Amino acid sequence: MNLSPIPRARYDAVVGGARVAGAATALLLARAGLRVLVVDRSRRGSDTLSTHALMRAGVMQLHRWEVLPRLLAAGTPPIRRTTFHYGSEPVVVDIKDRDGVDALFAPRRTLLDVVLADAAVESGAQVLYGTTVKEILRGPAGRVQGVLLTDEVGRHHRVEADMVIGADGARSTVGRAVGARVLAEGKYPGSYIYAYWQGLELDGTHWYYAPGVAAGAIPTNERLSCVFVGMPPSRYRVQPAESLDALFQQLALECHPGLARALGGARRVGKYYPFAGRAGFLRQPWGEGWALVGDAGCFKDPITAHGITDALRDAELLARAVIRGTAGALAEYQAARDSFAMEFLELSDRIASFDWDLDDVKELHHRLSRLMARECECVRDFSPLQHTTSGSTADRIGGYRPLGSPVPIPA
Ligand SMILES: Cc1cc2nc3c(=O)[nH]c(=O)nc-3n(C[C@H](O)[C@H](O)[C@H](O)COP(=O)(O)OP(=O)(O)OC[C@H]3O[C@@H](n4cnc5c(N)ncnc54)[C@H](O)[C@@H]3O)c2cc1C
């Protein structure tokens, strides 16, 4: 058996979680010259419970980081049109050619997460799969100073780091271990079922809304379409696998007869993926020696399909703060994240309540659209991060130093 490599004893940053948030953060830190270790307890290329529509700001990030060509090379189809169906009323939005982006994409997570992690490795980060963050190590004054890892054969490794980053999802081990406070909570977890279909031949993404239900059809890799239905938890009971089909078809019909008809002429490939729901939350994303990014710091109901785009945006906001290396920079990371996250959380929660009529949901979408336009401006304004590959860590990143906390950490 090939044993996984042993991590070094010390890094500038250790990241728990190697999917969109963790791999993207590691990629940017490594490109800036930091010594970065990323660990994930899952296997390389494993799937995760998620549909995978990217919004414009997310595609802009992948374009800026030069990883988009790899998604295209893997056959990810460009999405040039989005249609919102409010009952029987369609509203068509063509994707504009702006900022080097003329299409949206919805790559499978088995592809996107690997592409980002591989790019992080090529930029100098070390990525270890099958490796779990078990504990946080603290110094005498309580500052987080590293992690205790367990690898796939059960060996323990003590690793020190200036910064421990939790990109380990909504149930974040790092977030729990550091006692990250919950700053805001959603009230309405929606329930979802999705599956992959062959033969839908979509002309773009379709989002459907009808009283008490929602659905979406999203073109993805291998000429498949990811189709989901959403409902309030009162309609979702833990379903035996064989009854998921009936509930799925019923909801598709309630949402839009055209969707139900199209599914009737298509073939489902693989199983149904049910998600009972989880209420949204926003956690304090940093403290002495630690930070959270992606779902670890903020989870929103997936009805707005924005978690991946958020993770990519916040990965860059966090990487820039870690590179600057001051507590003030981390406070700015939080302020920038929250200026988006609070409103995305609120809007996702309101749509996930399913307590709206079609005019309400249209208005909520207009707010979302304005928020996404501001998000694109934020991403557009990022100056290029310097790519550096030689010299000492401090030389490479122009004055990086371990965080000194001159600014008080919020109570
Ligand atoms: C049903 C559903 C549909 C969705 N649809 C969309 C959509 O269409 N578009 C969109 O943008 N978003 C969508 N989302 C949200 C999106 O999936 C998340 O926002 C995104 O996955 C967050 O990425 P992340 O990297 O922060 O965390 P995750 O993807 O959760 O990755 C966390 C990683 O950390 C690892 N990990 C956990 N604990 C440890 C530990 N102790 N040690 C080591 N590794 C650990 C896990 O193995 C995992 O690989 C959806 C979510 C759901 C549930």
Short mmCIF file of C-alpha atoms and ligand atoms in Angstrom, two decimals:
data_model
loop_
_atom_site.label_atom_id
_atom_site.label_comp_id
_atom_site.label_asym_id
_atom_site.label_seq_id
_atom_site.Cartn_x
_atom_site.Cartn_y
_atom_site.Cartn_z
CA MET A 1 0.00 0.00 0.00
CA ASN A 2 1.26 3.52 -0.85
CA LEU A 3 1.19 5.61 2.30
CA SER A 4 0.22 9.24 1.81
CA PRO A 5 3.08 11.75 2.19
CA ILE A 6 3.88 13.05 5.65
CA PRO A 7 3.09 16.76 6.03
CA ARG A 8 5.86 19.09 7.10
CA ALA A 9 5.94 20.27 10.71
CA ARG A 10 5.20 23.90 9.86
CA TYR A 11 3.37 25.94 7.17
CA ASP A 12 2.31 29.53 6.71
CA ALA A 13 -1.30 28.34 6.38
CA VAL A 14 -3.13 25.06 6.87
CA VAL A 15 -6.53 24.78 5.18
CA GLY A 16 -9.11 22.19 6.25
CA GLY A 17 -11.31 21.30 3.25
CA ALA A 18 -10.13 21.05 -0.39
CA ARG A 19 -13.26 21.91 -2.33
CA VAL A 20 -14.27 25.26 -3.79
CA ALA A 21 -13.52 27.42 -0.74
CA GLY A 22 -10.41 25.62 0.48
CA ALA A 23 -8.79 24.84 -2.87
CA ALA A 24 -9.38 28.40 -4.15
CA THR A 25 -7.95 29.98 -0.99
CA ALA A 26 -4.93 27.66 -1.14
CA LEU A 27 -4.40 28.42 -4.82
CA LEU A 28 -4.25 32.16 -4.16
CA LEU A 29 -2.05 31.87 -1.06
CA ALA A 30 0.35 29.52 -2.83
CA ARG A 31 0.56 31.81 -5.85
CA ALA A 32 1.55 34.60 -3.47
CA GLY A 33 4.38 32.42 -2.22
CA LEU A 34 3.02 31.12 1.08
CA ARG A 35 3.72 27.56 2.17
CA VAL A 36 0.24 26.04 2.24
CA LEU A 37 -1.08 22.65 3.28
CA VAL A 38 -4.66 21.68 2.34
CA VAL A 39 -6.26 18.56 3.78
CA ASP A 40 -9.59 16.95 3.03
CA ARG A 41 -11.02 13.88 4.64
CA SER A 42 -12.75 12.89 1.39
CA ARG A 43 -11.21 11.26 -1.70
CA ARG A 44 -9.87 13.27 -4.64
CA GLY A 45 -12.64 13.65 -7.21
CA SER A 46 -15.45 12.53 -4.91
CA ASP A 47 -18.87 14.12 -5.34
CA THR A 48 -20.69 16.19 -2.76
CA LEU A 49 -24.36 16.97 -2.17
CA SER A 50 -24.77 20.04 -4.37
CA THR A 51 -26.20 21.16 -7.64
CA HIS A 52 -23.58 23.37 -9.22
CA ALA A 53 -24.79 26.45 -11.10
CA LEU A 54 -22.19 29.21 -11.08
CA MET A 55 -23.21 32.85 -11.17
CA ARG A 56 -21.33 35.51 -13.17
CA ALA A 57 -18.97 36.59 -10.36
CA GLY A 58 -17.91 32.96 -9.86
CA VAL A 59 -17.19 32.51 -13.55
CA MET A 60 -15.25 35.80 -13.53
CA GLN A 61 -13.06 34.43 -10.73
CA LEU A 62 -12.36 31.19 -12.57
CA HIS A 63 -11.51 33.21 -15.66
CA ARG A 64 -9.17 35.55 -13.75
CA TRP A 65 -7.43 32.60 -12.08
CA GLU A 66 -6.95 30.95 -15.51
CA VAL A 67 -8.71 27.74 -14.55
CA LEU A 68 -11.75 28.17 -16.82
CA PRO A 69 -9.96 26.62 -19.86
CA ARG A 70 -9.65 23.34 -17.93
CA LEU A 71 -13.40 23.23 -17.34
CA LEU A 72 -14.01 23.92 -21.03
CA ALA A 73 -11.49 21.25 -22.04
CA ALA A 74 -13.44 18.77 -19.89
CA GLY A 75 -16.54 19.49 -21.98
CA THR A 76 -18.42 21.78 -19.58
CA PRO A 77 -21.13 23.35 -21.76
CA PRO A 78 -21.41 27.15 -21.93
CA ILE A 79 -24.76 28.51 -20.76
CA ARG A 80 -25.73 31.58 -22.78
CA ARG A 81 -29.32 32.05 -21.68
CA THR A 82 -31.28 31.88 -18.43
CA THR A 83 -35.08 31.65 -18.36
CA PHE A 84 -37.10 32.37 -15.23
CA HIS A 85 -40.61 30.87 -15.34
CA TYR A 86 -43.03 32.64 -12.97
CA GLY A 87 -45.95 30.27 -13.31
CA SER A 88 -46.59 30.26 -17.07
CA GLU A 89 -44.79 33.60 -17.66
CA PRO A 90 -41.25 33.18 -19.03
CA VAL A 91 -38.64 35.92 -18.53
CA VAL A 92 -35.60 35.34 -20.74
CA VAL A 93 -32.19 36.78 -19.86
CA ASP A 94 -29.34 36.45 -22.36
CA ILE A 95 -25.88 36.30 -20.83
CA LYS A 96 -23.92 39.41 -21.76
CA ASP A 97 -20.33 39.32 -23.00
CA ARG A 98 -18.56 41.33 -20.29
CA ASP A 99 -15.32 41.13 -18.30
CA GLY A 100 -14.05 38.32 -20.48
CA VAL A 101 -17.10 36.20 -19.62
CA ASP A 102 -19.71 35.48 -22.30
CA ALA A 103 -21.33 32.42 -20.70
CA LEU A 104 -22.13 30.84 -17.38
CA PHE A 105 -21.18 27.25 -16.44
CA ALA A 106 -22.35 24.50 -14.12
CA PRO A 107 -19.44 22.05 -13.87
CA ARG A 108 -19.90 18.87 -11.83
CA ARG A 109 -18.26 19.15 -8.43
CA THR A 110 -16.24 16.04 -9.26
CA LEU A 111 -14.58 18.25 -11.87
CA LEU A 112 -14.58 21.80 -10.43
CA ASP A 113 -13.18 20.88 -7.02
CA VAL A 114 -10.39 18.81 -8.59
CA VAL A 115 -9.48 21.49 -11.15
CA LEU A 116 -9.09 24.05 -8.34
CA ALA A 117 -7.12 21.68 -6.10
CA ASP A 118 -4.81 20.68 -8.97
CA ALA A 119 -4.22 24.36 -9.77
CA ALA A 120 -3.35 24.91 -6.10
CA VAL A 121 -0.83 22.06 -6.26
CA GLU A 122 0.71 23.46 -9.45
CA SER A 123 1.01 26.80 -7.62
CA GLY A 124 3.00 25.13 -4.84
CA ALA A 125 0.39 24.06 -2.27
CA GLN A 126 0.46 20.55 -0.81
CA VAL A 127 -2.93 18.79 -0.91
CA LEU A 128 -3.56 15.66 1.16
CA TYR A 129 -6.81 13.75 0.71
CA GLY A 130 -8.08 11.19 3.21
CA THR A 131 -6.70 13.45 5.93
CA THR A 132 -8.88 14.88 8.68
CA VAL A 133 -8.47 17.92 10.93
CA LYS A 134 -9.07 16.37 14.35
CA GLU A 135 -8.12 19.16 16.69
CA ILE A 136 -6.92 22.72 16.81
CA LEU A 137 -3.64 23.40 18.61
CA ARG A 138 -3.40 26.55 20.71
CA GLY A 139 -0.46 28.40 22.19
CA PRO A 140 -0.20 29.38 25.86
CA ALA A 141 -2.15 32.63 25.26
CA GLY A 142 -4.93 30.78 23.47
CA ARG A 143 -3.93 31.77 19.96
CA VAL A 144 -4.54 29.04 17.35
CA GLN A 145 -1.14 27.73 16.27
CA GLY A 146 -1.81 24.62 14.26
CA VAL A 147 -3.79 21.43 13.87
CA LEU A 148 -3.70 17.79 14.76
CA LEU A 149 -4.35 15.70 11.64
CA THR A 150 -5.20 12.05 11.16
CA ASP A 151 -4.30 10.54 7.80
CA GLU A 152 -5.98 7.74 5.89
CA VAL A 153 -4.05 5.01 7.72
CA GLY A 154 -4.71 6.51 11.13
CA ARG A 155 -1.36 8.20 11.69
CA HIS A 156 -1.49 11.46 13.65
CA HIS A 157 0.46 14.53 12.55
CA ARG A 158 1.02 17.71 14.53
CA VAL A 159 1.33 20.62 12.16
CA GLU A 160 2.02 24.21 13.16
CA ALA A 161 0.82 27.16 11.11
CA ASP A 162 0.53 30.95 11.36
CA MET A 163 -3.01 30.62 10.07
CA VAL A 164 -5.52 27.77 10.30
CA ILE A 165 -8.30 28.15 7.74
CA GLY A 166 -11.56 26.25 8.07
CA ALA A 167 -12.98 25.60 4.60
CA ASP A 168 -14.55 22.44 5.91
CA GLY A 169 -18.19 23.02 5.12
CA ALA A 170 -21.32 23.85 7.10
CA ARG A 171 -20.46 21.44 9.93
CA SER A 172 -16.99 22.93 10.18
CA THR A 173 -14.72 21.18 12.68
CA VAL A 174 -12.49 24.26 12.73
CA GLY A 175 -15.46 26.59 13.34
CA ARG A 176 -16.60 24.45 16.25
CA ALA A 177 -13.12 24.05 17.73
CA VAL A 178 -12.45 27.81 17.73
CA GLY A 179 -15.95 28.56 19.04
CA ALA A 180 -16.88 30.84 16.11
CA ARG A 181 -19.94 32.83 17.15
CA VAL A 182 -23.12 32.68 15.09
CA LEU A 183 -23.84 36.25 13.92
CA ALA A 184 -27.10 35.66 12.03
CA GLU A 185 -29.42 32.74 11.36
CA GLY A 186 -31.99 31.90 8.72
CA LYS A 187 -35.39 30.57 9.69
CA TYR A 188 -36.51 28.60 6.66
CA PRO A 189 -34.63 25.55 5.45
CA GLY A 190 -36.03 24.40 2.10
CA SER A 191 -35.98 20.74 1.04
CA TYR A 192 -34.65 19.64 -2.35
CA ILE A 193 -34.39 16.57 -4.55
CA TYR A 194 -32.20 16.51 -7.64
CA ALA A 195 -31.09 14.05 -10.30
CA TYR A 196 -29.27 13.97 -13.66
CA TRP A 197 -31.19 13.55 -16.93
CA GLN A 198 -30.12 12.68 -20.45
CA GLY A 199 -32.02 14.00 -23.47
CA LEU A 200 -33.44 17.28 -22.12
CA GLU A 201 -31.53 19.37 -24.73
CA LEU A 202 -31.83 22.62 -22.74
CA ASP A 203 -31.28 26.00 -24.42
CA GLY A 204 -29.76 27.31 -21.18
CA THR A 205 -30.66 27.26 -17.50
CA HIS A 206 -34.35 27.27 -16.53
CA TRP A 207 -35.62 28.28 -13.09
CA TYR A 208 -39.30 27.59 -12.27
CA TYR A 209 -41.51 29.10 -9.55
CA ALA A 210 -45.11 28.31 -8.69
CA PRO A 211 -46.94 28.75 -5.36
CA GLY A 212 -45.20 26.58 -2.75
CA VAL A 213 -42.72 24.94 -5.15
CA ALA A 214 -39.62 25.68 -7.22
CA ALA A 215 -37.48 23.79 -9.70
CA GLY A 216 -34.46 24.24 -11.93
CA ALA A 217 -32.89 22.57 -14.95
CA ILE A 218 -29.17 23.19 -15.45
CA PRO A 219 -26.99 21.91 -18.33
CA THR A 220 -23.81 20.21 -17.11
CA ASN A 221 -21.02 17.86 -18.21
CA GLU A 222 -21.48 14.67 -20.25
CA ARG A 223 -24.56 16.09 -22.02
CA LEU A 224 -26.55 15.71 -18.81
CA SER A 225 -28.93 18.16 -17.16
CA CYS A 226 -29.13 18.54 -13.41
CA VAL A 227 -32.81 18.96 -12.48
CA PHE A 228 -33.97 19.82 -8.96
CA VAL A 229 -37.28 20.41 -7.27
CA GLY A 230 -37.65 22.41 -4.05
CA MET A 231 -40.37 22.53 -1.43
CA PRO A 232 -41.00 23.55 2.17
CA PRO A 233 -39.98 20.83 4.67
CA SER A 234 -43.67 20.27 5.51
CA ARG A 235 -44.00 18.59 2.09
CA TYR A 236 -40.78 16.66 2.39
CA ARG A 237 -40.76 13.62 4.56
CA VAL A 238 -37.78 11.31 4.72
CA GLN A 239 -38.66 9.31 1.67
CA PRO A 240 -37.86 5.71 0.99
CA ALA A 241 -35.69 5.82 -2.16
CA GLU A 242 -38.43 4.26 -4.32
CA SER A 243 -40.97 7.01 -3.55
CA LEU A 244 -38.66 9.92 -4.39
CA ASP A 245 -39.56 9.58 -8.07
CA ALA A 246 -43.29 10.14 -7.45
CA LEU A 247 -42.66 13.23 -5.29
CA PHE A 248 -40.14 14.61 -7.81
CA GLN A 249 -42.49 14.16 -10.77
CA GLN A 250 -45.44 15.63 -8.84
CA LEU A 251 -43.47 18.76 -7.91
CA ALA A 252 -42.11 19.16 -11.45
CA LEU A 253 -45.71 19.05 -12.74
CA GLU A 254 -46.91 21.59 -10.15
CA CYS A 255 -44.02 23.88 -11.06
CA HIS A 256 -44.45 23.78 -14.83
CA PRO A 257 -46.27 21.25 -17.03
CA GLY A 258 -43.63 21.87 -19.74
CA LEU A 259 -40.88 20.68 -17.37
CA ALA A 260 -42.87 17.55 -16.47
CA ARG A 261 -43.42 16.81 -20.19
CA ALA A 262 -39.75 17.31 -21.01
CA LEU A 263 -38.75 14.94 -18.19
CA GLY A 264 -41.22 12.38 -19.58
CA GLY A 265 -39.23 12.35 -22.83
CA ALA A 266 -35.83 12.16 -21.10
CA ARG A 267 -33.94 9.44 -19.23
CA ARG A 268 -32.78 9.73 -15.64
CA VAL A 269 -29.13 8.71 -15.19
CA GLY A 270 -28.37 7.54 -11.66
CA LYS A 271 -30.17 8.03 -8.40
CA TYR A 272 -32.13 10.87 -6.82
CA TYR A 273 -30.20 13.04 -4.33
CA PRO A 274 -32.45 14.26 -1.50
CA PHE A 275 -31.50 17.16 0.80
CA ALA A 276 -33.89 17.60 3.74
CA GLY A 277 -32.64 21.14 4.42
CA ARG A 278 -30.51 23.21 6.77
CA ALA A 279 -31.25 26.71 8.05
CA GLY A 280 -28.77 29.36 6.94
CA PHE A 281 -26.22 30.92 9.27
CA LEU A 282 -23.41 33.43 9.34
CA ARG A 283 -20.46 32.76 11.64
CA GLN A 284 -17.71 35.03 12.91
CA PRO A 285 -15.06 34.31 10.23
CA TRP A 286 -11.78 35.07 11.98
CA GLY A 287 -9.93 35.29 15.26
CA GLU A 288 -6.38 34.94 16.50
CA GLY A 289 -4.65 32.51 14.19
CA TRP A 290 -7.80 31.25 12.44
CA ALA A 291 -10.30 32.10 9.71
CA LEU A 292 -13.35 30.50 8.09
CA VAL A 293 -14.32 30.64 4.43
CA GLY A 294 -17.11 29.15 2.29
CA ASP A 295 -19.93 27.23 3.96
CA ALA A 296 -17.85 26.95 7.14
CA GLY A 297 -18.45 30.66 7.67
CA CYS A 298 -21.76 31.17 5.92
CA PHE A 299 -24.36 28.69 4.74
CA LYS A 300 -27.41 29.83 2.79
CA ASP A 301 -30.34 27.84 1.60
CA PRO A 302 -29.38 26.58 -1.89
CA ILE A 303 -32.51 28.04 -3.56
CA THR A 304 -30.42 31.00 -4.79
CA ALA A 305 -27.64 28.70 -6.11
CA HIS A 306 -24.98 31.05 -4.83
CA GLY A 307 -22.82 29.08 -2.34
CA ILE A 308 -20.05 28.23 -4.80
CA THR A 309 -19.87 31.77 -6.18
CA ASP A 310 -19.75 33.10 -2.59
CA ALA A 311 -16.97 30.65 -1.74
CA LEU A 312 -14.86 31.78 -4.72
CA ARG A 313 -15.38 35.48 -3.91
CA ASP A 314 -14.61 35.03 -0.22
CA ALA A 315 -11.57 32.85 -0.95
CA GLU A 316 -10.02 35.86 -2.66
CA LEU A 317 -11.11 38.32 0.04
CA LEU A 318 -9.60 36.03 2.69
CA ALA A 319 -6.40 35.26 0.76
CA ARG A 320 -5.76 38.99 0.35
CA ALA A 321 -6.28 39.52 4.09
CA VAL A 322 -3.97 36.64 5.06
CA ILE A 323 -1.29 37.94 2.69
CA ARG A 324 -1.51 41.40 4.28
CA GLY A 325 -1.10 39.58 7.56
CA THR A 326 -2.78 41.91 10.05
CA ALA A 327 -5.85 41.58 12.23
CA GLY A 328 -7.12 44.77 10.58
CA ALA A 329 -6.98 43.04 7.21
CA LEU A 330 -9.00 40.14 8.60
CA ALA A 331 -11.56 42.56 10.02
CA GLU A 332 -11.83 44.04 6.51
CA TYR A 333 -12.32 40.52 5.15
CA GLN A 334 -15.24 40.08 7.49
CA ALA A 335 -16.74 43.46 6.59
CA ALA A 336 -16.47 42.76 2.86
CA ARG A 337 -17.86 39.23 3.23
CA ASP A 338 -20.75 40.38 5.39
CA SER A 339 -21.65 43.21 3.03
CA PHE A 340 -22.69 40.44 0.62
CA ALA A 341 -23.41 37.52 2.91
CA MET A 342 -26.03 39.23 5.08
CA GLU A 343 -28.23 40.10 2.11
CA PHE A 344 -27.69 36.78 0.30
CA LEU A 345 -28.63 35.03 3.54
CA GLU A 346 -31.77 37.14 3.95
CA LEU A 347 -32.89 36.75 0.32
CA SER A 348 -32.19 33.00 0.25
CA ASP A 349 -34.12 32.60 3.47
CA ARG A 350 -37.11 34.53 2.17
CA ILE A 351 -37.28 32.56 -1.06
CA ALA A 352 -36.75 29.27 0.83
CA SER A 353 -39.74 30.11 3.04
CA PHE A 354 -41.95 29.38 0.01
CA ASP A 355 -44.22 31.96 1.61
CA TRP A 356 -44.51 34.21 -1.47
CA ASP A 357 -46.65 34.84 -4.50
CA LEU A 358 -45.13 35.21 -7.95
CA ASP A 359 -44.86 39.02 -7.71
CA ASP A 360 -43.01 38.68 -4.40
CA VAL A 361 -40.51 36.19 -5.78
CA LYS A 362 -39.93 38.38 -8.83
CA GLU A 363 -39.16 41.34 -6.56
CA LEU A 364 -36.79 39.18 -4.47
CA HIS A 365 -35.04 38.21 -7.73
CA HIS A 366 -34.66 41.87 -8.68
CA ARG A 367 -32.93 42.46 -5.35
CA LEU A 368 -30.73 39.42 -5.95
CA SER A 369 -29.84 40.71 -9.39
CA ARG A 370 -28.77 44.12 -7.97
CA LEU A 371 -26.71 42.37 -5.29
CA MET A 372 -25.03 40.16 -7.89
CA ALA A 373 -24.20 43.24 -10.00
CA ARG A 374 -22.44 44.74 -6.95
CA GLU A 375 -20.66 41.44 -6.39
CA CYS A 376 -19.39 41.49 -10.00
CA GLU A 377 -18.05 45.01 -9.41
CA CYS A 378 -16.21 43.79 -6.31
CA VAL A 379 -14.61 40.91 -8.22
CA ARG A 380 -13.82 43.14 -11.23
CA ASP A 381 -11.99 45.57 -8.93
CA PHE A 382 -9.61 42.95 -7.50
CA SER A 383 -6.12 43.91 -8.61
CA PRO A 384 -4.07 40.94 -9.87
CA LEU A 385 -2.41 38.99 -7.05
CA GLN A 386 1.30 38.71 -7.68
CA HIS A 387 2.53 35.27 -8.73
CA THR A 388 5.88 34.65 -7.04
CA THR A 389 7.95 31.51 -6.95
CA SER A 390 11.34 32.30 -5.48
CA GLY A 391 13.01 33.87 -2.46
CA SER A 392 12.06 33.60 1.19
CA THR A 393 8.41 33.67 2.17
CA ALA A 394 8.69 37.22 3.52
CA ASP A 395 10.49 38.44 0.38
CA ARG A 396 8.01 36.75 -1.92
CA ILE A 397 4.93 38.29 -0.46
CA GLY A 398 6.39 41.66 0.29
CA GLY A 399 6.45 41.91 4.03
CA TYR A 400 4.22 39.07 5.14
CA ARG A 401 4.51 38.47 8.84
CA PRO A 402 2.65 36.32 11.32
CA LEU A 403 -0.52 38.02 12.47
CA GLY A 404 0.23 40.41 15.28
CA SER A 405 -3.32 41.49 16.21
CA PRO A 406 -2.82 45.24 16.64
CA VAL A 407 -6.57 45.61 16.09
CA PRO A 408 -8.85 44.17 18.80
CA ILE A 409 -10.83 41.10 17.83
CA PRO A 410 -14.57 41.85 17.92
CA ALA A 411 -16.21 40.59 21.13
C1 LIG B 1 -28.76 20.49 -2.36
C2 LIG B 1 -27.77 21.59 -2.59
C3 LIG B 1 -27.72 22.25 -3.80
C4 LIG B 1 -26.80 23.28 -4.01
N1 LIG B 1 -26.76 23.90 -5.22
C5 LIG B 1 -25.88 24.90 -5.44
C6 LIG B 1 -25.79 25.54 -6.71
O1 LIG B 1 -26.48 25.20 -7.67
N2 LIG B 1 -24.89 26.55 -6.86
C7 LIG B 1 -24.10 26.96 -5.83
O2 LIG B 1 -23.33 27.90 -6.01
N3 LIG B 1 -24.15 26.37 -4.62
C8 LIG B 1 -25.01 25.35 -4.41
N4 LIG B 1 -25.06 24.73 -3.20
C9 LIG B 1 -24.15 25.22 -2.13
C10 LIG B 1 -22.73 24.69 -2.36
O3 LIG B 1 -22.75 23.30 -2.48
C11 LIG B 1 -21.85 25.09 -1.17
O4 LIG B 1 -21.99 26.46 -0.92
C12 LIG B 1 -20.38 24.77 -1.46
O5 LIG B 1 -20.22 23.38 -1.59
C13 LIG B 1 -19.48 25.28 -0.36
O6 LIG B 1 -18.18 24.88 -0.63
P1 LIG B 1 -17.11 24.73 0.54
O7 LIG B 1 -15.81 24.45 -0.13
O8 LIG B 1 -17.24 25.87 1.47
O9 LIG B 1 -17.60 23.47 1.39
P2 LIG B 1 -17.90 21.97 0.98
O10 LIG B 1 -18.20 21.85 -0.46
O11 LIG B 1 -18.91 21.49 1.97
O12 LIG B 1 -16.51 21.22 1.24
C14 LIG B 1 -16.02 21.04 2.53
C15 LIG B 1 -14.96 19.95 2.48
O13 LIG B 1 -14.37 19.88 3.79
C16 LIG B 1 -14.12 18.53 4.08
N5 LIG B 1 -14.06 18.39 5.53
C17 LIG B 1 -15.07 18.54 6.43
N6 LIG B 1 -14.60 18.37 7.69
C18 LIG B 1 -13.27 18.10 7.57
C19 LIG B 1 -12.25 17.84 8.52
N7 LIG B 1 -12.48 17.82 9.85
N8 LIG B 1 -10.99 17.60 8.06
C20 LIG B 1 -10.73 17.60 6.72
N9 LIG B 1 -11.67 17.85 5.78
C21 LIG B 1 -12.93 18.11 6.21
C22 LIG B 1 -15.27 17.77 3.47
O14 LIG B 1 -14.87 16.42 3.20
C23 LIG B 1 -15.52 18.57 2.17
O15 LIG B 1 -14.81 18.00 1.10
C24 LIG B 1 -25.94 23.68 -2.95
C25 LIG B 1 -25.99 23.01 -1.73
C26 LIG B 1 -26.88 21.99 -1.54
C27 LIG B 1 -26.91 21.28 -0.21
#
